[in-house]
Coordinates of C-alpha atoms and ligand atoms in Angstrom, one line a residue:
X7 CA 57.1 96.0 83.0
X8 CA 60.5 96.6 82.3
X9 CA 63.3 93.9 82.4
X10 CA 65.8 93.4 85.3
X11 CA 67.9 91.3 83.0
X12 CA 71.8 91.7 82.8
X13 CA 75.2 89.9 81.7
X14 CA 77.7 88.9 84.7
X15 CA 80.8 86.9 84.0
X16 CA 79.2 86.2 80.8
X17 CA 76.1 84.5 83.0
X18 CA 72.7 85.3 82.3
X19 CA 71.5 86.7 85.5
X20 CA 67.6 87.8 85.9
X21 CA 68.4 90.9 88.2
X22 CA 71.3 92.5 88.7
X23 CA 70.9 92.1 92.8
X24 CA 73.2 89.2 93.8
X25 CA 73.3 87.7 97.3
X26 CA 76.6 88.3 98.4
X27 CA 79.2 86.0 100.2
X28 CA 77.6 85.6 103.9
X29 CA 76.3 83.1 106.6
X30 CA 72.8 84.2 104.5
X31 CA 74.0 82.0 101.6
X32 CA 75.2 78.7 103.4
X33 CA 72.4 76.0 102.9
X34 CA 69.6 75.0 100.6
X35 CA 66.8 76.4 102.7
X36 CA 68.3 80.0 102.0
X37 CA 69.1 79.7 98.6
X38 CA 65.7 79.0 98.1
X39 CA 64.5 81.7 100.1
X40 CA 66.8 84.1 98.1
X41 CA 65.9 83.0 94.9
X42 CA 62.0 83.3 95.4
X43 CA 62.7 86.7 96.6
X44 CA 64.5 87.4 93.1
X45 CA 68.3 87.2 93.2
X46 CA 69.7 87.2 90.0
X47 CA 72.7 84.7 91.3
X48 CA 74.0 83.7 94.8
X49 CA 77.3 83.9 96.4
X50 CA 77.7 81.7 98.4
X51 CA 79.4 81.3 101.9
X52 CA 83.3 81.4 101.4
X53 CA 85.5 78.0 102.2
X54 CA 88.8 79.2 103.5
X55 CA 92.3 78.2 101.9
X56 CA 93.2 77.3 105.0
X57 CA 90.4 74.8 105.6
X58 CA 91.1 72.7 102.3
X59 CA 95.2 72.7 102.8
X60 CA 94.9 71.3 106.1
X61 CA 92.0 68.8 105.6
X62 CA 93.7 67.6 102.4
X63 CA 97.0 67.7 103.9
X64 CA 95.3 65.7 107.1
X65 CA 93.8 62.8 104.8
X66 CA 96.8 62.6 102.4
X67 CA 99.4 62.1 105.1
X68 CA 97.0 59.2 106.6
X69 CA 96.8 57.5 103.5
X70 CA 100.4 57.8 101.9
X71 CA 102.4 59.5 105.1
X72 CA 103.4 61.9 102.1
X73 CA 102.8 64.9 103.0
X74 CA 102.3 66.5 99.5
X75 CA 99.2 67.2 97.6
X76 CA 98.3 66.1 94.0
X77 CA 95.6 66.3 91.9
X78 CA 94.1 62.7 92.6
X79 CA 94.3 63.6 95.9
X80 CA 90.2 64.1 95.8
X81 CA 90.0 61.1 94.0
X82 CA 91.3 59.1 97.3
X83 CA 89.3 61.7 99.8
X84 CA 86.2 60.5 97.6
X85 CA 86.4 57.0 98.7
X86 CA 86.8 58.3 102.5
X87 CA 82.9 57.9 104.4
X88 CA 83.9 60.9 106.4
X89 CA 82.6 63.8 104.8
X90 CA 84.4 66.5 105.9
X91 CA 84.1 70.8 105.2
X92 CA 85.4 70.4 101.9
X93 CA 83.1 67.5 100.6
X94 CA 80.4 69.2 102.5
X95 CA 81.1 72.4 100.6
X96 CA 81.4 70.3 97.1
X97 CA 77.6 68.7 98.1
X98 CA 76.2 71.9 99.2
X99 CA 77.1 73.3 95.3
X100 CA 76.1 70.0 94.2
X101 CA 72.6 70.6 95.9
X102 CA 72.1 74.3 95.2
X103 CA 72.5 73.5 91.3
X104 CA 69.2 71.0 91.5
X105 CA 67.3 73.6 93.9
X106 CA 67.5 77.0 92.3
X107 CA 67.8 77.7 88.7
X108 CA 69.7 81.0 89.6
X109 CA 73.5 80.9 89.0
X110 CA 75.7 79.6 92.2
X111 CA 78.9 81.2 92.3
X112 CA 81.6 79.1 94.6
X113 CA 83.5 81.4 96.8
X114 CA 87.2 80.7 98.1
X115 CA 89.0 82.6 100.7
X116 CA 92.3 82.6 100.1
X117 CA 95.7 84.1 100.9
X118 CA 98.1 82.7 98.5
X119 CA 98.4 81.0 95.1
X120 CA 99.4 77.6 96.7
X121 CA 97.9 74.0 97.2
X122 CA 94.2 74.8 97.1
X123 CA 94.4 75.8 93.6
X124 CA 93.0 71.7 92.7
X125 CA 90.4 72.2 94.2
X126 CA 88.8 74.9 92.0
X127 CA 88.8 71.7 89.5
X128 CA 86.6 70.3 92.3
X129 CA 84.3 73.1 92.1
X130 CA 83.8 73.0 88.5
X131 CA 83.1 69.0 88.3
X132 CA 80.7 69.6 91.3
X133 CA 79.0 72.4 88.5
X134 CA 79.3 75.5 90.0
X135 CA 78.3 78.4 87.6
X136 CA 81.2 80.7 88.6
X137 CA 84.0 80.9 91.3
X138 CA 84.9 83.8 93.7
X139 CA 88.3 84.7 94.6
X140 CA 88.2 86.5 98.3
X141 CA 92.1 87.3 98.2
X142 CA 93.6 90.0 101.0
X143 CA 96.6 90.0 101.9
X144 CA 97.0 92.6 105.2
X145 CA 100.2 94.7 103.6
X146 CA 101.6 93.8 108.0
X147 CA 105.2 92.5 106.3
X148 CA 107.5 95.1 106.4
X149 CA 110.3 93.6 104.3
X150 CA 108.0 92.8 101.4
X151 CA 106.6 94.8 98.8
X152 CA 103.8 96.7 97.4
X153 CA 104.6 94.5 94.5
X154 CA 105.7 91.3 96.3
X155 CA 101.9 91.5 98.0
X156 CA 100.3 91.9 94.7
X157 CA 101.9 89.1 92.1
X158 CA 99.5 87.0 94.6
X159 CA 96.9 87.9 92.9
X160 CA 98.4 87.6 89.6
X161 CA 99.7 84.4 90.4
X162 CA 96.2 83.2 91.8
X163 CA 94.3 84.0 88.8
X164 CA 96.8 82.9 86.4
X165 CA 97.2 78.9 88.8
X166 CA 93.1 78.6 88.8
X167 CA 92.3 80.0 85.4
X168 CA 94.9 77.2 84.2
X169 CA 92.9 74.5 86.2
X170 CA 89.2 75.5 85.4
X171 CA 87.1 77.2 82.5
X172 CA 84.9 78.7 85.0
X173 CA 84.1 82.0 85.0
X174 CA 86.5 83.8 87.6
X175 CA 85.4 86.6 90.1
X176 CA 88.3 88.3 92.3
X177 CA 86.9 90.0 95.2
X178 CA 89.3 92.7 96.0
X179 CA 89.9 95.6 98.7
X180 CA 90.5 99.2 97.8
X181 CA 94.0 99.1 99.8
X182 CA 96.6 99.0 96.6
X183 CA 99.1 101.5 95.4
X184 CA 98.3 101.8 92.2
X185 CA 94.5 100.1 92.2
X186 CA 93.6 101.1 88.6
X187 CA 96.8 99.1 87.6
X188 CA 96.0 96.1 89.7
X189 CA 92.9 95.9 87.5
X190 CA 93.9 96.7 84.7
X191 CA 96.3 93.8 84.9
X192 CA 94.1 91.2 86.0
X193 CA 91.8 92.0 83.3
X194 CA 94.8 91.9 80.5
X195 CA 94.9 88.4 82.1
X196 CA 91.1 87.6 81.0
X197 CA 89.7 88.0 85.0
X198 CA 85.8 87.3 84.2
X199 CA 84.7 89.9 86.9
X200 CA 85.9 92.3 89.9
X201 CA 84.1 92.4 92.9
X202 CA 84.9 95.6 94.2
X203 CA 85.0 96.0 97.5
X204 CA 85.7 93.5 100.2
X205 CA 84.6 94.3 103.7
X206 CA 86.8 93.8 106.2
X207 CA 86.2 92.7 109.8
X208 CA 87.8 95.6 111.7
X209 CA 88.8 95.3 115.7
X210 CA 87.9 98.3 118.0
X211 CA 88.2 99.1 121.6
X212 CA 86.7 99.1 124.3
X213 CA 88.1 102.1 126.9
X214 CA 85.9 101.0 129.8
X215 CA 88.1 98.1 130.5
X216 CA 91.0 98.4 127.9
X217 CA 90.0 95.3 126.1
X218 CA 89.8 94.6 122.2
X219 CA 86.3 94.3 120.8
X220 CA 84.1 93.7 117.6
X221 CA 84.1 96.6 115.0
X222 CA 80.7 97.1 113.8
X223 CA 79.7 93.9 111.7
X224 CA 77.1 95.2 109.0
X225 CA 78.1 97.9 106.9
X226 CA 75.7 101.3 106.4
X227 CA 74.0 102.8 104.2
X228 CA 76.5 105.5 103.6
X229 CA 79.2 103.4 103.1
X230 CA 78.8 102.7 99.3
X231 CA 80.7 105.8 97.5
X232 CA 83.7 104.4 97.2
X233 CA 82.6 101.5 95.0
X234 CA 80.9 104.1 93.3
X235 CA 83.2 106.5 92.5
X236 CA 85.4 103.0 91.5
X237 CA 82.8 101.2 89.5
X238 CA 82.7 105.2 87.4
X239 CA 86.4 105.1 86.6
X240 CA 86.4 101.4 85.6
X241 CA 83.7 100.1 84.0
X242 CA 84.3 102.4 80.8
X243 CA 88.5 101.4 81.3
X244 CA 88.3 97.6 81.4
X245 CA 86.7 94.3 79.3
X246 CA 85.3 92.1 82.8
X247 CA 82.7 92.7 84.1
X248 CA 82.0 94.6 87.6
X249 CA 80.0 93.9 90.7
X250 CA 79.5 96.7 93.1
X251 CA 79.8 95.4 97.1
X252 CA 79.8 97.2 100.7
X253 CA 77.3 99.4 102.0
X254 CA 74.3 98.9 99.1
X255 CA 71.2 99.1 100.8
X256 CA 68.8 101.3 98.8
X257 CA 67.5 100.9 95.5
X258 CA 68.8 104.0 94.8
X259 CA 72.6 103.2 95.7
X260 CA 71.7 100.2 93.5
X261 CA 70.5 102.2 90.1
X262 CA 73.7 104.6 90.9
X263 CA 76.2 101.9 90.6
X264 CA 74.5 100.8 87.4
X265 CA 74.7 104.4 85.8
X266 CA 78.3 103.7 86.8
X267 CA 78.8 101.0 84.4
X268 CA 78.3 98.0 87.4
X269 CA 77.0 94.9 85.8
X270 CA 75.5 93.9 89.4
X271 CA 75.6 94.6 93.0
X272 CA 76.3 92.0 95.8
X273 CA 74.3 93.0 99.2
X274 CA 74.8 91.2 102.3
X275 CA 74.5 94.0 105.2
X276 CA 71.0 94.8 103.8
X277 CA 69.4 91.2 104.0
X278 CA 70.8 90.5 107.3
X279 CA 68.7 93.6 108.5
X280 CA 65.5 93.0 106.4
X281 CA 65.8 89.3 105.5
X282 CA 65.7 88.2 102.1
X283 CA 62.3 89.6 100.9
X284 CA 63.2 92.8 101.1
X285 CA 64.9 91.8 97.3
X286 CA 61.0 92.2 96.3
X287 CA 61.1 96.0 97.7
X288 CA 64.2 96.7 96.2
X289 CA 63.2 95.3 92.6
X290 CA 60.3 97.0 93.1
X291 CA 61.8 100.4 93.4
X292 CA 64.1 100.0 90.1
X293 CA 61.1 99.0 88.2
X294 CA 59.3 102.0 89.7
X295 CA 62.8 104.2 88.6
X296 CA 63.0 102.4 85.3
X297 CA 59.3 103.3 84.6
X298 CA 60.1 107.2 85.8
X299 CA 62.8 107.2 83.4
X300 CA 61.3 105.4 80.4
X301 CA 64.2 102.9 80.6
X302 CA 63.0 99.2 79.3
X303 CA 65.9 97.6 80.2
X304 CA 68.9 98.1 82.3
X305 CA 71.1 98.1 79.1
X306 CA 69.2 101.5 78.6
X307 CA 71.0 103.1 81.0
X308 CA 74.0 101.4 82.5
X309 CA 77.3 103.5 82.7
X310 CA 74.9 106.4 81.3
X311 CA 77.3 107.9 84.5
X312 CA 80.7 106.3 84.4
X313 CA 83.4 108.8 84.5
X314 CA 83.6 110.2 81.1
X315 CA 80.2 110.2 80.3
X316 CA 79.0 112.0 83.4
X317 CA 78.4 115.6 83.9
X318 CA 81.4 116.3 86.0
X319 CA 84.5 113.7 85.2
X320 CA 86.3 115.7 87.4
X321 CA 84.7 114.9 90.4
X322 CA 85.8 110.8 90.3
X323 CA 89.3 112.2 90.7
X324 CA 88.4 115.0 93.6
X325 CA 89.9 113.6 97.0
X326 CA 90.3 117.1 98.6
X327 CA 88.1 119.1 100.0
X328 CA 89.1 121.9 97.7
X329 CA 88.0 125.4 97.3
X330 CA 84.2 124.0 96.5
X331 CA 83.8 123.3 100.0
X332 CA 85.9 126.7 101.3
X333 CA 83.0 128.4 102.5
X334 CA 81.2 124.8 103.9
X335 CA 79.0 125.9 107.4
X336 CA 76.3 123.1 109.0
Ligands
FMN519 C1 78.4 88.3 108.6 C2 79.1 88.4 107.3 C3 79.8 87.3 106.8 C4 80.5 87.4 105.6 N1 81.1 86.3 105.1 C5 81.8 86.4 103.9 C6 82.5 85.3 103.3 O1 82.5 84.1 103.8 N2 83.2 85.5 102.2 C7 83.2 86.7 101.6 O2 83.8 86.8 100.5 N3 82.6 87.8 102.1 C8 81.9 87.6 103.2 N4 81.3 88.7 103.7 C9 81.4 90.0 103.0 C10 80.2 90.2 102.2 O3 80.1 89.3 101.1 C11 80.2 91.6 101.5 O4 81.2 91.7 100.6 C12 80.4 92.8 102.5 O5 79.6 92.5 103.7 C13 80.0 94.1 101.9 O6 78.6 94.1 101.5 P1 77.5 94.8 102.5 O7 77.8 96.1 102.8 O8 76.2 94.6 101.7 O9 77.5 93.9 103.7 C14 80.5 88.6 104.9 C15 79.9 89.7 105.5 C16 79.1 89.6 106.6 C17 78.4 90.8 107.2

């Protein structure tokens, strides 16, 4: 049979499928579930910068009426009986670690390199096996820059890896001016991983009745070529490592972003259609691929297809719809 194994943020991982960041990774019962199913490590559900300033900025001002932050500050919100979002994320990693046996990556949603940045300390003593950076600023601010917007995330991963000898993931979005320079910078700064990309909720409208409605929550199946063609420039360009996210639902979009140099792939959209079994069917497939191909491993054959070692490096770099497609009919 061959092996699933692979190397992620310099973690040990079984497979490379990884339950992504979602209500399906926010209690024991579905780690579990995941886990038996055959995630190689699990994501799980994002605690928002916001939430940890204002519940540490709540307790502090009670107990000193200054309202800074410090370090000890958790040191005084452990003595307090009320357990609130924060300490109930810190138990829930604190409970997934003597559960499951496959790594549990923390995940922060954040906006800015401020006061949260203790808590990642928090994270680590509570024994975490990674942490997840979900940073976006939406580029809304007319009188800032491109550049302004990105030394966030500079200035993020430079205040946590300061803090903590975790492992660090940044979960980024596509939208930068220069992306291969973003990551190219964050991995001269040691970054242990990029997550590339981010999902975002998008509103729509409704022209019955004029109103503003939900975009369409769960990504589709079609939706995974730009991480592709993304995973295929990078993964031969930079040192972390790289997890392929949005619209992975097949075992074969899987095995693609592996010839594309992915370490592993984080699926959400997928499990909240089949449920987490259907990691069994998609294992099953690669093993049924891997057998095809006479691969034993997935070190056989990962990046076989990253840009300069495919058949056509040109094509990573085609965004028009050139003379190729001149004479194109349906
Ligand atoms: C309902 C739902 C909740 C999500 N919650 C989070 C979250 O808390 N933090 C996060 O980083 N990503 C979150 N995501 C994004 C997923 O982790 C993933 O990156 C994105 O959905 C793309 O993968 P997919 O196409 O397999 O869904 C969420 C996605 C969905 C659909």
């Amino acid at each position: 049979m061959p092996n699933l194994a692979t190397n992620y943020l310099g973690l040990d991982l079984s497979s490379p499928i990884i339950a992504a960041s979602s209500g399906l990774t926010d209690s024991i019962e579905k780690l579990i579930e995941l886990e038996v199913h055959g995630a190689g490590a699990i994501v799980l559900k994002s605690l928002f910068e916001e939430e940890i300033i204002m519940e540490m900025d709540e307790k502090i001002h009670a107990m000193t009426s200054r309202p800074y932050v410090y370090p000890e500050t958790f040191d005084y919100m452990d003595e307090d009986p009320q357990e609130d979002t924060v300490r109930k994320y810190l138990r829930l990693i604190k409970e997934a670690k003597a559960a499951v046996s496959v790594p549990i990556i923390a995940s922060i949603n954040c906006v800015s390199a401020q006061k949260w940045t203790y808590f990642a300390r928090e994270i680590e003593k509570a024994g975490a096996d990674a942490l997840e950076i979900n940073l976006f600023v939406l580029p809304m601010d007319m009188n800032r820059t491109g550049d302004e917007n990105e030394q966030i995330y500079y200035d993020v991963l430079k205040t946590v890896k300061d803090q903590v000898a975790l492992p660090i993931a940044l979960k980024i979005s596509p939208y930068h001016s220069n992306l291969s320079n973003l990551i190219k910078r964050l991995d001269d700064m040691n970054v242990d991983g990029i997550v590339m990309f981010n999902r975002f909720y998008s509103p729509d409208f409704d022209i019955k009745d004029l109103s503003v409605t939900n975009g369409q929550i769960l990504s589709g199946p079609d939706d995974y070529k730009n991480s592709l063609r993304w995973t295929g420039i990078m993964s031969e360009r930079v040192k972390c490592s790289i997890a392929g996210t949005t619209g992975i639902h097949t075992s074969e979009s899987i095995i693609k972003h592996l010839l594309a140099g992915a370490d592993a792939v984080q699926l959400a959209s997928v499990l909240y259609k089949n449920g987490p079994e259907y990691i069994d069917v998609l294992s099953k497939e690669i093993y049924a691929w891997m057998e095809e191909h006479g691969f034993k491993s997935i070190r056989d054959f990962k990046g076989k297809m990253s840009q300069s070692k495919s058949n056509d490096p040109a094509a990573f770099e085609r965004v028009q719809f050139m003379k190729q497609f001149r004479n194109f009919v349906m």
